mmCIF file of C-alpha atoms in Angstrom:
data_model
loop_
_atom_site.group_PDB
_atom_site.id
_atom_site.type_symbol
_atom_site.label_atom_id
_atom_site.label_comp_id
_atom_site.label_asym_id
_atom_site.label_seq_id
_atom_site.Cartn_x
_atom_site.Cartn_y
_atom_site.Cartn_z
ATOM 1 C CA THR A 1 0.000 0.000 0.000
ATOM 2 C CA SER A 2 1.014 3.636 -0.260
ATOM 3 C CA LEU A 3 1.238 3.877 3.541
ATOM 4 C CA ASN A 4 3.849 1.108 3.620
ATOM 5 C CA THR A 5 5.787 2.743 0.784
ATOM 6 C CA MET A 6 5.731 6.152 2.436
ATOM 7 C CA VAL A 7 6.689 4.928 5.916
ATOM 8 C CA SER A 8 9.320 2.473 4.655
ATOM 9 C CA THR A 9 10.942 5.108 2.432
ATOM 10 C CA GLY A 10 10.863 7.692 5.207
ATOM 11 C CA MET A 11 12.357 5.319 7.743
ATOM 12 C CA THR A 12 15.041 4.203 5.280
ATOM 13 C CA VAL A 13 16.062 7.790 4.501
ATOM 14 C CA MET A 14 15.931 8.814 8.168
ATOM 15 C CA GLY A 15 17.857 5.726 9.267
ATOM 16 C CA LEU A 16 20.628 6.465 6.787
ATOM 17 C CA MET A 17 20.721 10.118 7.850
ATOM 18 C CA CYS A 18 20.994 9.070 11.502
ATOM 19 C CA ILE A 19 23.889 6.733 10.683
ATOM 20 C CA VAL A 20 25.689 9.571 8.888
ATOM 21 C CA ILE A 21 25.032 12.014 11.747
ATOM 22 C CA PHE A 22 26.280 9.526 14.351
ATOM 23 C CA THR A 23 29.385 8.703 12.308
ATOM 24 C CA VAL A 24 30.252 12.384 11.872
ATOM 25 C CA LEU A 25 29.657 13.000 15.585
ATOM 26 C CA PHE A 26 31.784 9.997 16.553
ATOM 27 C CA PHE A 27 34.761 11.148 14.508
ATOM 28 C CA ALA A 28 34.293 14.837 15.400
ATOM 29 C CA LEU A 29 34.218 14.239 19.164
ATOM 30 C CA PRO A 30 37.951 14.813 19.714
ATOM 31 C CA LEU A 31 37.595 18.207 18.011
ATOM 32 C CA VAL A 32 34.496 18.999 20.067
ATOM 33 C CA MET A 33 36.298 18.071 23.288
ATOM 34 C CA ALA A 34 39.248 20.280 22.355
ATOM 35 C CA GLY A 35 36.997 23.112 21.179
ATOM 36 C CA PHE A 36 35.111 23.178 24.466
ATOM 37 C CA GLU A 37 38.350 22.697 26.396
ATOM 38 C CA VAL A 38 37.072 19.642 28.250
ATOM 39 C CA GLU A 39 39.691 18.489 30.734
ATOM 40 C CA GLN A 40 41.561 15.377 29.631
ATOM 41 C CA ALA A 41 40.472 13.529 32.788
ATOM 42 C CA ARG A 42 36.790 14.090 31.921
ATOM 43 C CA ARG A 43 36.898 13.462 28.175
ATOM 44 C CA ASP A 44 36.050 9.761 28.355
ATOM 45 C CA LEU A 45 32.971 10.487 30.459
ATOM 46 C CA ALA A 46 31.940 13.393 28.235
ATOM 47 C CA GLN A 47 32.325 11.319 25.077
ATOM 48 C CA PHE A 48 30.391 8.427 26.619
ATOM 49 C CA MET A 49 27.562 10.751 27.632
ATOM 50 C CA ILE A 50 27.418 12.483 24.259
ATOM 51 C CA LEU A 51 27.433 9.245 22.267
ATOM 52 C CA GLY A 52 24.913 7.535 24.564
ATOM 53 C CA THR A 53 22.527 10.451 24.371
ATOM 54 C CA ALA A 54 23.048 10.733 20.612
ATOM 55 C CA ILE A 55 22.122 7.068 20.139
ATOM 56 C CA ALA A 56 18.834 7.580 21.958
ATOM 57 C CA PHE A 57 18.156 10.894 20.218
ATOM 58 C CA LEU A 58 18.823 9.493 16.737
ATOM 59 C CA ALA A 59 16.846 6.316 17.430
ATOM 60 C CA GLU A 60 13.908 8.502 18.414
ATOM 61 C CA LEU A 61 14.247 10.487 15.178
ATOM 62 C CA TRP A 62 14.449 7.304 13.108
ATOM 63 C CA LEU A 63 11.823 5.147 14.797
ATOM 64 C CA GLY A 64 9.525 7.944 15.947
ATOM 65 C CA ALA A 65 7.512 7.171 12.819
ATOM 66 C CA PHE A 66 5.577 4.567 14.796
ATOM 67 C CA LYS A 67 4.362 7.205 17.235
ATOM 68 C CA SER A 68 3.448 9.440 14.322
ATOM 69 C CA LEU A 69 1.489 6.610 12.727
ATOM 70 C CA LEU A 70 -0.499 6.132 15.915
ATOM 71 C CA GLU A 71 -1.207 9.842 16.148
ATOM 72 C CA GLY A 72 -2.215 9.812 12.477
ATOM 73 C CA ILE A 73 -4.934 7.258 13.208
ATOM 74 C CA GLN A 74 -6.088 9.351 16.167
ATOM 75 C CA LYS A 75 -4.551 7.183 18.910
ATOM 76 C CA ILE A 76 -3.291 10.319 20.626
ATOM 77 C CA ALA A 77 -4.456 9.249 24.094
ATOM 78 C CA LEU A 78 -2.540 6.007 23.589
ATOM 79 C CA THR A 79 0.661 7.786 22.569
ATOM 80 C CA ARG A 80 0.387 10.142 25.531
ATOM 81 C CA SER A 81 -0.131 7.171 27.868
ATOM 82 C CA VAL A 82 2.932 5.456 26.416
ATOM 83 C CA TRP A 83 4.937 8.677 26.808
ATOM 84 C CA LEU A 84 3.746 9.087 30.403
ATOM 85 C CA SER A 85 4.631 5.501 31.334
ATOM 86 C CA ALA A 86 8.048 5.885 29.708
ATOM 87 C CA THR A 87 8.677 9.154 31.547
ATOM 88 C CA VAL A 88 7.731 7.577 34.884
ATOM 89 C CA ILE A 89 10.096 4.698 34.117
ATOM 90 C CA GLU A 90 12.848 7.208 33.317
ATOM 91 C CA VAL A 91 12.387 9.086 36.588
ATOM 92 C CA VAL A 92 12.294 5.889 38.662
ATOM 93 C CA LEU A 93 15.356 4.478 36.907
ATOM 94 C CA ALA A 94 17.269 7.750 37.280
ATOM 95 C CA ILE A 95 16.605 7.727 41.025
ATOM 96 C CA VAL A 96 17.549 4.038 41.329
ATOM 97 C CA PHE A 97 20.728 4.509 39.299
ATOM 98 C CA LEU A 98 21.690 7.592 41.322
ATOM 99 C CA ILE A 99 21.108 5.746 44.605
ATOM 100 C CA GLN A 100 23.249 2.889 43.305
ATOM 101 C CA GLY A 101 26.068 5.358 42.686
ATOM 102 C CA HIS A 102 26.035 5.490 38.876
ATOM 103 C CA GLY A 103 26.004 9.297 38.893
ATOM 104 C CA ILE A 104 25.411 11.158 35.664
ATOM 105 C CA LYS A 105 25.813 7.945 33.675
ATOM 106 C CA GLY A 106 22.749 6.626 35.490
ATOM 107 C CA VAL A 107 20.694 9.586 34.301
ATOM 108 C CA MET A 108 21.815 8.902 30.723
ATOM 109 C CA PHE A 109 21.065 5.177 31.070
ATOM 110 C CA ALA A 110 17.582 6.031 32.335
ATOM 111 C CA TYR A 111 17.032 8.297 29.302
ATOM 112 C CA VAL A 112 18.244 5.636 26.853
ATOM 113 C CA ILE A 113 16.053 2.944 28.442
ATOM 114 C CA LYS A 114 13.053 5.298 28.455
ATOM 115 C CA THR A 115 13.575 6.165 24.801
ATOM 116 C CA PHE A 116 13.853 2.562 23.632
ATOM 117 C CA TRP A 117 10.941 1.492 25.848
ATOM 118 C CA GLU A 118 8.743 4.195 24.310
ATOM 119 C CA ILE A 119 9.848 3.277 20.766
ATOM 120 C CA PHE A 120 9.193 -0.430 21.376
ATOM 121 C CA ILE A 121 5.719 0.139 22.824
ATOM 122 C CA ASP A 122 4.771 2.588 20.038
ATOM 123 C CA MET A 123 6.012 0.031 17.496
ATOM 124 C CA PHE A 124 3.971 -2.727 19.125
ATOM 125 C CA PHE A 125 0.778 -0.665 19.080
ATOM 126 C CA ALA A 126 1.381 0.594 15.523
ATOM 127 C CA PHE A 127 1.565 -2.949 14.167
ATOM 128 C CA ARG A 128 -1.373 -3.983 16.322
ATOM 129 C CA ASN A 129 -3.592 -1.082 15.199
ATOM 130 C CA ILE A 130 -2.524 -1.136 11.539
ATOM 131 C CA PRO A 131 -2.445 -4.842 10.640
ATOM 132 C CA GLU A 132 -1.488 -4.146 6.997
ATOM 133 C CA LEU A 133 1.639 -2.225 8.070
ATOM 134 C CA ARG A 134 4.780 -3.700 6.520
ATOM 135 C CA ILE A 135 8.116 -1.928 6.942
ATOM 136 C CA ARG A 136 11.111 -2.761 4.771
ATOM 137 C CA PRO A 137 14.099 -0.813 3.448
ATOM 138 C CA MET A 138 13.153 1.016 0.240
ATOM 139 C CA PHE A 139 13.537 4.190 -1.780
ATOM 140 C CA ARG A 140 10.596 5.388 -3.831
ATOM 141 C CA ARG A 141 11.024 8.717 -5.598
ATOM 142 C CA GLU A 142 7.377 9.761 -5.225
ATOM 143 C CA ALA A 143 7.483 8.953 -1.513
ATOM 144 C CA ILE A 144 10.698 10.936 -1.046
ATOM 145 C CA ASP A 145 9.146 13.973 -2.771
ATOM 146 C CA ALA A 146 6.078 13.815 -0.507
ATOM 147 C CA LEU A 147 8.214 13.262 2.578
ATOM 148 C CA PHE A 148 10.371 16.319 2.004
ATOM 149 C CA VAL A 149 7.372 18.568 1.523
ATOM 150 C CA PHE A 150 5.169 17.415 4.397
ATOM 151 C CA GLY A 151 7.500 15.189 6.380
ATOM 152 C CA GLY A 152 10.244 17.785 6.402
ATOM 153 C CA LYS A 153 8.031 20.190 8.291
ATOM 154 C CA VAL A 154 6.987 17.484 10.741
ATOM 155 C CA GLN A 155 10.597 16.378 11.270
ATOM 156 C CA ILE A 156 11.773 19.932 11.918
ATOM 157 C CA LEU A 157 9.066 20.323 14.552
ATOM 158 C CA GLY A 158 9.940 16.902 15.978
ATOM 159 C CA ILE A 159 13.635 17.733 16.142
ATOM 160 C CA ALA A 160 12.821 21.028 17.855
ATOM 161 C CA GLY A 161 10.651 19.206 20.415
ATOM 162 C CA ILE A 162 13.297 16.576 21.111
ATOM 163 C CA PHE A 163 15.982 19.264 21.379
ATOM 164 C CA LEU A 164 13.900 21.215 23.881
ATOM 165 C CA GLY A 165 13.292 18.056 25.921
ATOM 166 C CA SER A 166 17.007 17.211 25.855
ATOM 167 C CA PHE A 167 17.948 20.798 26.688
ATOM 168 C CA ASP A 168 15.549 20.663 29.640
ATOM 169 C CA ARG A 169 17.286 17.502 30.892
ATOM 170 C CA LEU A 170 20.681 19.115 30.416
ATOM 171 C CA VAL A 171 19.699 22.200 32.413
ATOM 172 C CA THR A 172 18.049 20.110 35.125
ATOM 173 C CA THR A 173 21.061 17.791 35.387
ATOM 174 C CA ALA A 174 23.489 20.703 35.549
#
């Protein structure tokens, strides 16, 4: 169906973009560390935190299509419930990890677990609510054209929302 073509093409393009972004970030980290004058003793921790958060952030960009599918079929209450449960899990895990002495890494682990939990549950409900949904790697020119017109706007808003959420965590953690 056209839904499968559109979603599969969008996820393929976004997945490839996320791989490129992560690769560039990975190789640029030494320059970033030097540019921000991060102390040598703290560079390993800083790089670990940046890469861990980037993995979760990029996974959310790539696989957030499942949440968007649910919202597109008016399962907004469901997506908000999934988000709320994931956020509660994140808070509980952050507290547990902090109590166990994991420090700032524990907060990042909680965020990564929350993100993948939310993605997994959204994916489960998307396939359950749209039985004809089939995702596979593909590039369809007509789908790419449609994605960059409409999907580009949605992605920009999504990226802004994720950035604001991440920025909020950064400020709170600091």
